[in-house]
Short mmCIF file of C-alpha atoms and ligand atoms in Angstrom, two decimals:
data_model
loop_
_atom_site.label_atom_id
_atom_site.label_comp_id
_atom_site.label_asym_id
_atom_site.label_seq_id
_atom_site.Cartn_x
_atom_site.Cartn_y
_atom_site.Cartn_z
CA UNK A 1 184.90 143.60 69.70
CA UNK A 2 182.50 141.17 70.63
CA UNK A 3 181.19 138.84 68.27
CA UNK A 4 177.64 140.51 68.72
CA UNK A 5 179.01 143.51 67.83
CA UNK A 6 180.75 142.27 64.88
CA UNK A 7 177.67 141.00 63.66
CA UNK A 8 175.57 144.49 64.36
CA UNK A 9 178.36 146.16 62.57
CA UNK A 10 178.32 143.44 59.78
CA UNK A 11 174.83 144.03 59.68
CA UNK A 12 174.35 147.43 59.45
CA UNK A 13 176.82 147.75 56.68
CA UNK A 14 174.80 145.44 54.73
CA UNK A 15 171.56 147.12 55.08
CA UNK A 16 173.00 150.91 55.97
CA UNK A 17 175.77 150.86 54.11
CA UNK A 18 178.36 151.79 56.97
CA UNK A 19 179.58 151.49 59.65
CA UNK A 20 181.93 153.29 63.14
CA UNK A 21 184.54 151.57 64.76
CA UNK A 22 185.83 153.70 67.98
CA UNK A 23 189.12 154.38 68.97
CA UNK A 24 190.77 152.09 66.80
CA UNK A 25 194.06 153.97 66.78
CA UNK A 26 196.67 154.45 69.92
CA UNK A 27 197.19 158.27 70.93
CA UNK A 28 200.91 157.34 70.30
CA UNK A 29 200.03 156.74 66.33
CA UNK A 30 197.16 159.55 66.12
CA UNK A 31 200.46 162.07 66.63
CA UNK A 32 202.84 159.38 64.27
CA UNK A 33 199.42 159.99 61.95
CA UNK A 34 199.20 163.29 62.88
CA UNK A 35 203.18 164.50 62.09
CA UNK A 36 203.02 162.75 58.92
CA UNK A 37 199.78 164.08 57.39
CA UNK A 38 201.28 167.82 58.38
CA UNK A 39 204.77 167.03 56.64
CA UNK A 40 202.63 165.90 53.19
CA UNK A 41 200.46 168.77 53.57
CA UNK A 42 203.60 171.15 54.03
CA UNK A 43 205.05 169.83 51.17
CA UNK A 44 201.73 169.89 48.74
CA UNK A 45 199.97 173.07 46.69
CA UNK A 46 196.33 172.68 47.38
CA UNK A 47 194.73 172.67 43.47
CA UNK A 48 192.20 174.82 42.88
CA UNK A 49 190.26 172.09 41.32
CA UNK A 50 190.42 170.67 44.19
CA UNK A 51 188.41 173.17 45.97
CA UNK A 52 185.77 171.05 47.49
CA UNK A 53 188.12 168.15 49.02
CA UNK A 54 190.85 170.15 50.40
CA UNK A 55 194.20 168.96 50.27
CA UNK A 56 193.70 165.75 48.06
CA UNK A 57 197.27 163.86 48.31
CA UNK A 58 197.89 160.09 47.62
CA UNK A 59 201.01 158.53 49.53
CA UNK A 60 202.10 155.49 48.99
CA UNK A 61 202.39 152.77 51.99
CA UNK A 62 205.94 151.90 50.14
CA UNK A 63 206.94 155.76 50.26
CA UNK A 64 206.05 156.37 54.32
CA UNK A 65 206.23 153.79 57.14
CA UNK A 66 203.60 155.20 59.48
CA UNK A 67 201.35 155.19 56.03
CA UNK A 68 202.27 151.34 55.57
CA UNK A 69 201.87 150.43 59.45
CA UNK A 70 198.35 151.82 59.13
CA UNK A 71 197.35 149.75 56.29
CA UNK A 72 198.62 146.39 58.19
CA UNK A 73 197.04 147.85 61.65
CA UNK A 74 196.32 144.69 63.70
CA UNK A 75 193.65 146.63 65.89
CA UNK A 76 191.99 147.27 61.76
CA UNK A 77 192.79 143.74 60.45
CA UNK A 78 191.31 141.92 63.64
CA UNK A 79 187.61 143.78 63.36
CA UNK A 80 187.92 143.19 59.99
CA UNK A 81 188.56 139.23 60.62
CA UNK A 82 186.15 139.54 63.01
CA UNK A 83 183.09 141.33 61.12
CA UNK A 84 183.25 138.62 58.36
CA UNK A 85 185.24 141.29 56.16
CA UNK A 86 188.78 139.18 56.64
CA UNK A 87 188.95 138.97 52.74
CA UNK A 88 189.26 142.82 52.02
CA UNK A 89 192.52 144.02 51.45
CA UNK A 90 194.02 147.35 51.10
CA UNK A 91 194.84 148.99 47.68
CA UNK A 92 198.39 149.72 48.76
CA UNK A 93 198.35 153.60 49.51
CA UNK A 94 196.23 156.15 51.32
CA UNK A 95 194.62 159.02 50.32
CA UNK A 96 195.53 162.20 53.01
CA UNK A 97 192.10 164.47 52.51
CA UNK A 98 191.59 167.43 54.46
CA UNK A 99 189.10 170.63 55.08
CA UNK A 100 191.06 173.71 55.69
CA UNK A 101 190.07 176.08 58.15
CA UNK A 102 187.01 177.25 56.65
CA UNK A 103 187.14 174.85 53.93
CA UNK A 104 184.16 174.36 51.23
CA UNK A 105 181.90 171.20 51.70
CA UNK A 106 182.34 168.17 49.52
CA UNK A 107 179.33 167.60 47.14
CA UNK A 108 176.85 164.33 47.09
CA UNK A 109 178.57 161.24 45.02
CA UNK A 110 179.23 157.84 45.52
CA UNK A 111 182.15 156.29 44.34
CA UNK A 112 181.74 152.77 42.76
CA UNK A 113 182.91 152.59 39.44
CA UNK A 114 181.45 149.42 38.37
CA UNK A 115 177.72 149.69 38.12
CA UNK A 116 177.21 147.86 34.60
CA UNK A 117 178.84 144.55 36.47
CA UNK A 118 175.93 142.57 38.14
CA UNK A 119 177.81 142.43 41.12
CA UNK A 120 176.85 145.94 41.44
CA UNK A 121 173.14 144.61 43.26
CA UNK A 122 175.32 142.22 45.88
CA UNK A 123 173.85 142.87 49.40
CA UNK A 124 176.94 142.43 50.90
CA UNK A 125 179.94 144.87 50.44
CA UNK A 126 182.21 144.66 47.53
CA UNK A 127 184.94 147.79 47.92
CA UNK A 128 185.19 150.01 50.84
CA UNK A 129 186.47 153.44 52.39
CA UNK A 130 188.10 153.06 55.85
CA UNK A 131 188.07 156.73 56.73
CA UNK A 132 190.65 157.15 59.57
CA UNK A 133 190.15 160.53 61.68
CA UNK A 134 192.76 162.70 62.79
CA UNK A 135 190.09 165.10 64.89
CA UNK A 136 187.16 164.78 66.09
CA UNK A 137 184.37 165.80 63.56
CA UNK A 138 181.48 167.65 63.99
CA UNK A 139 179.00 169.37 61.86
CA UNK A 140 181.06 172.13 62.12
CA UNK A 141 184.10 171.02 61.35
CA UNK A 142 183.28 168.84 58.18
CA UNK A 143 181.90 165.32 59.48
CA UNK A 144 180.90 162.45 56.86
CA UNK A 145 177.27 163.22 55.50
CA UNK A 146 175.94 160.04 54.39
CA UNK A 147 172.28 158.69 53.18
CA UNK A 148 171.90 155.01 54.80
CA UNK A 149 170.69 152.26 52.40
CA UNK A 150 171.29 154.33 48.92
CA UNK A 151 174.24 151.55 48.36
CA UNK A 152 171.34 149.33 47.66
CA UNK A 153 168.39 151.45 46.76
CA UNK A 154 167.63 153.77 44.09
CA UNK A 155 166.41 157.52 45.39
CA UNK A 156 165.07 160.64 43.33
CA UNK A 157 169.00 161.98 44.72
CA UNK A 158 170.51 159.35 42.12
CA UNK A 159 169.31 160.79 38.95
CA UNK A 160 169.24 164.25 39.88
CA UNK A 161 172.55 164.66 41.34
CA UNK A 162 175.69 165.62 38.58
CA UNK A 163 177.55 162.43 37.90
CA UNK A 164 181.31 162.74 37.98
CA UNK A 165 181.36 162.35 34.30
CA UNK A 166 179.11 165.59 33.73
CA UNK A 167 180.89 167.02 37.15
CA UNK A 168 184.47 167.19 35.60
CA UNK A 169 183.79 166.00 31.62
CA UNK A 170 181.91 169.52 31.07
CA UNK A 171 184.49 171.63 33.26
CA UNK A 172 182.05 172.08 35.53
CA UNK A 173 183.61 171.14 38.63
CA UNK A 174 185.06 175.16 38.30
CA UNK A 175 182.05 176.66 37.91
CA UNK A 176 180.03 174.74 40.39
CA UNK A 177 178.44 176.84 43.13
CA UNK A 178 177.48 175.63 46.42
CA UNK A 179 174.10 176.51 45.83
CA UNK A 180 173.88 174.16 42.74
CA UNK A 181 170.95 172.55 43.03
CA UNK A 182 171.30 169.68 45.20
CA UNK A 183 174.36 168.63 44.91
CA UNK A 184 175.13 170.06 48.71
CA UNK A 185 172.19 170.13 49.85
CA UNK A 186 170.84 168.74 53.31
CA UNK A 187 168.32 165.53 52.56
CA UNK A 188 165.84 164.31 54.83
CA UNK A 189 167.27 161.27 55.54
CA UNK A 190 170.65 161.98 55.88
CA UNK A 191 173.21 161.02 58.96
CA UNK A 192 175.98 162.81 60.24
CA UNK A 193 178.30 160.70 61.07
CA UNK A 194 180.52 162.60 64.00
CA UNK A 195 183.62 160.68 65.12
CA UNK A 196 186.35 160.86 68.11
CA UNK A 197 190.04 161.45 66.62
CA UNK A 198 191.17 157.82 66.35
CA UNK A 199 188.42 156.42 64.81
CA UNK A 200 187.48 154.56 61.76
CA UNK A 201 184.41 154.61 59.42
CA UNK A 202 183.77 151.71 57.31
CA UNK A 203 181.75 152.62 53.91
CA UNK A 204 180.43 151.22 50.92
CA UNK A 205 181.76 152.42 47.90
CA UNK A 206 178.30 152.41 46.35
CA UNK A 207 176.93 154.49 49.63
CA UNK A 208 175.68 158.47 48.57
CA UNK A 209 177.91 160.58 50.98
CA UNK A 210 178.89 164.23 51.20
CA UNK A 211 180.61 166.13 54.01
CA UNK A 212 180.19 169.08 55.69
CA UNK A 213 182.12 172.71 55.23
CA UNK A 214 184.75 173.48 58.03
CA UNK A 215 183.41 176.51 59.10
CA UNK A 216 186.36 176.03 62.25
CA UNK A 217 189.62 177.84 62.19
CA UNK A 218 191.32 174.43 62.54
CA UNK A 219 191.89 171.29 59.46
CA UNK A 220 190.51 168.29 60.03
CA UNK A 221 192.17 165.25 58.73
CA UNK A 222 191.66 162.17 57.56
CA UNK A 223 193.38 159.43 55.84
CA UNK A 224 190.98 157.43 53.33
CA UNK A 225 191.95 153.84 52.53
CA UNK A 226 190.77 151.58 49.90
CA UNK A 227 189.79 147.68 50.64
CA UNK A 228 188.49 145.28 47.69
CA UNK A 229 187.56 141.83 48.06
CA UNK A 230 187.29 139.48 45.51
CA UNK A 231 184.24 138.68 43.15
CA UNK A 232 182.51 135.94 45.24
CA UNK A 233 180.14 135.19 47.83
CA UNK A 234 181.03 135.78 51.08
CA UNK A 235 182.03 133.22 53.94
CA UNK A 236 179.24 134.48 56.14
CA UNK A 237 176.49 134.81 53.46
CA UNK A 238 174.09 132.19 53.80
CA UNK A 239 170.71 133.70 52.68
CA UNK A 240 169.89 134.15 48.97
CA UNK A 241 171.97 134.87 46.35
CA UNK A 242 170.62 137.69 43.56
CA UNK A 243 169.78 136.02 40.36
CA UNK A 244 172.31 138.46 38.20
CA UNK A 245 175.25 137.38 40.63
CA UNK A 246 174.81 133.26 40.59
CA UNK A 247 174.54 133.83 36.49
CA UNK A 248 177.85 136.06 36.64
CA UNK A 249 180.19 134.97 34.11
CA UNK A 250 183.37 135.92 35.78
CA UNK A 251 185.41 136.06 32.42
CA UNK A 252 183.86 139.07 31.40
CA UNK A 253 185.33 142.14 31.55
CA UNK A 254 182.61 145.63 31.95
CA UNK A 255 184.04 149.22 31.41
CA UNK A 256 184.19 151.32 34.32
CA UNK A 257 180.87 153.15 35.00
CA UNK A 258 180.49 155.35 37.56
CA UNK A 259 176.39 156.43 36.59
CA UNK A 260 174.04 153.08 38.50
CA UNK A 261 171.76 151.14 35.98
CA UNK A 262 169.78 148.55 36.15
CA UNK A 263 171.42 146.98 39.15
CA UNK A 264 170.38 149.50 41.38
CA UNK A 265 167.09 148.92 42.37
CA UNK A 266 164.19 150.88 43.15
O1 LIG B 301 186.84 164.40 52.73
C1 LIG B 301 185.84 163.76 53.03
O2 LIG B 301 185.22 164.00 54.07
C2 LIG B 301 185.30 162.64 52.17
C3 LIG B 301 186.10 162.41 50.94
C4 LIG B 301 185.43 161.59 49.89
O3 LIG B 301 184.33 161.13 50.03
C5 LIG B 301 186.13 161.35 48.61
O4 LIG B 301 187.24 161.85 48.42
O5 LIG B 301 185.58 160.61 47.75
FE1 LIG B 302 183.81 159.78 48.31
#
């Protein structure tokens, strides 16, 4: 990558919210990738609660070797060092996620988990999803849906949409339909973001995504991976920094909380 790439990429994650790397994986470890994903999946009883992520299974990199090389991937760790994002580092495990051949679409969410903590309004990114493709995606075959900028910005979609709480608290996540209001519904400005097998899609846990059904007789794969940095300004940031972060007290601890408040602006 060049380093004006790095800094589009850095860029656009800041003020989109995401961002593609191609071809980050070899052929040779798509199939290592590719063998291991089918062996979990053999081995795993889709839930029925589960019905809108498809296989959902969480592997260890200290239980699989292929799962551990991917999480130290040089090709990964030297865009990373490269974008400015050289601090993030990986949870420890992998999450496999498929859609099945003709597999449901996943509903509009966003998964940060920390809005009451004023480092909820940072500009820069705090905790990401390196989604790593097994296929190529398409909007048939259930790409990444994603709405640039909501990481940031408050839209009608964020207090309309079920939260997880009300999602799963209520037992709704059973019942839901896929013509609940909203909640898989196309928005005006959403991207699809369609990928070549063996690449990687950088996202901010804060960003409003979806993805599409699989309406394909083949799966599509992909391995989700966690990154967290820690709670201070970035290296590269050298513009302002938000009021609520420079008056962070860094001893507190907030409860998880999953619904945005008043650090997501409008
Ligand atoms: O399966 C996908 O395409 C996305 C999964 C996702 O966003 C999630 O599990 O939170
Ligand atoms: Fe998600």
């Amino acid at each position: 990558m060049t380093p004006k790439v790095a800094l589009e990429k850095r860029e656009q994650m800041i003020r989109e919210g995401y961002c593609v790397i191609e071809n980050i994986l070899t052929e040779e470890f798509l199939q290592e990738l590719h063998d291991e994903s089918e062996r979990h999946i053999a081995g795993h009883k889709q839930s029925e609660k589960a019905k809108y992520h498809g296989h959902y299974i969480h592997v260890n990199g200290d239980e699989s070797d292929p799962i551990q090389k991917l999480l130290e991937w040089q090709p990964t760790r030297e865009s990373l060092n490269q974008i400015g994002f050289g601090d993030f580092a990986a949870l420890g495990g992998v999450i496999i996620l498929t859609k099945e051949p003709n597999g449901a679409p996943l509903y509009w969410h966003q998964d940060w988990y920390h809005w009451d903590d004023p480092i909820s309004c940072a500009p820069w990114p705090q905790e990401i999803f390196l989604n790593y493709y097994l296929t190529d995606t398409t909007r048939e075959n259930g790409c990444l849906k994603i709405i640039p900028g909501t990481h940031r910005k408050r839209i009608k979609f964020h207090d309309i949409l079920l939260s997880k709480d009300e999602l799963f608290g209520a037992e709704r996540y059973e019942s839901l339909e896929e013509d609940y209001p909203f909640m898989f519904d196309d928005h005006p400005n959403q991207v699809d973001v369609c990928v070549n097998a063996g690449s990687v899609i950088l996202t901010d846990a804060r960003l409003l995504h979806a993805a599409r059904k699989n309406s394909t007789d083949k799966r599509r794969t992909l391995f989700l991976a966690w990154h967290r940095r820690p709670n201070t300004v970035p290296d590269f940031w050298d513009a302002e920094i938000p009021e609520p972060i420079a008056s962070r007290d860094p001893k507190v601890e907030y409860p998880q909380q999953n619904v945005p408040g008043k650090f997501l602006y409008g």
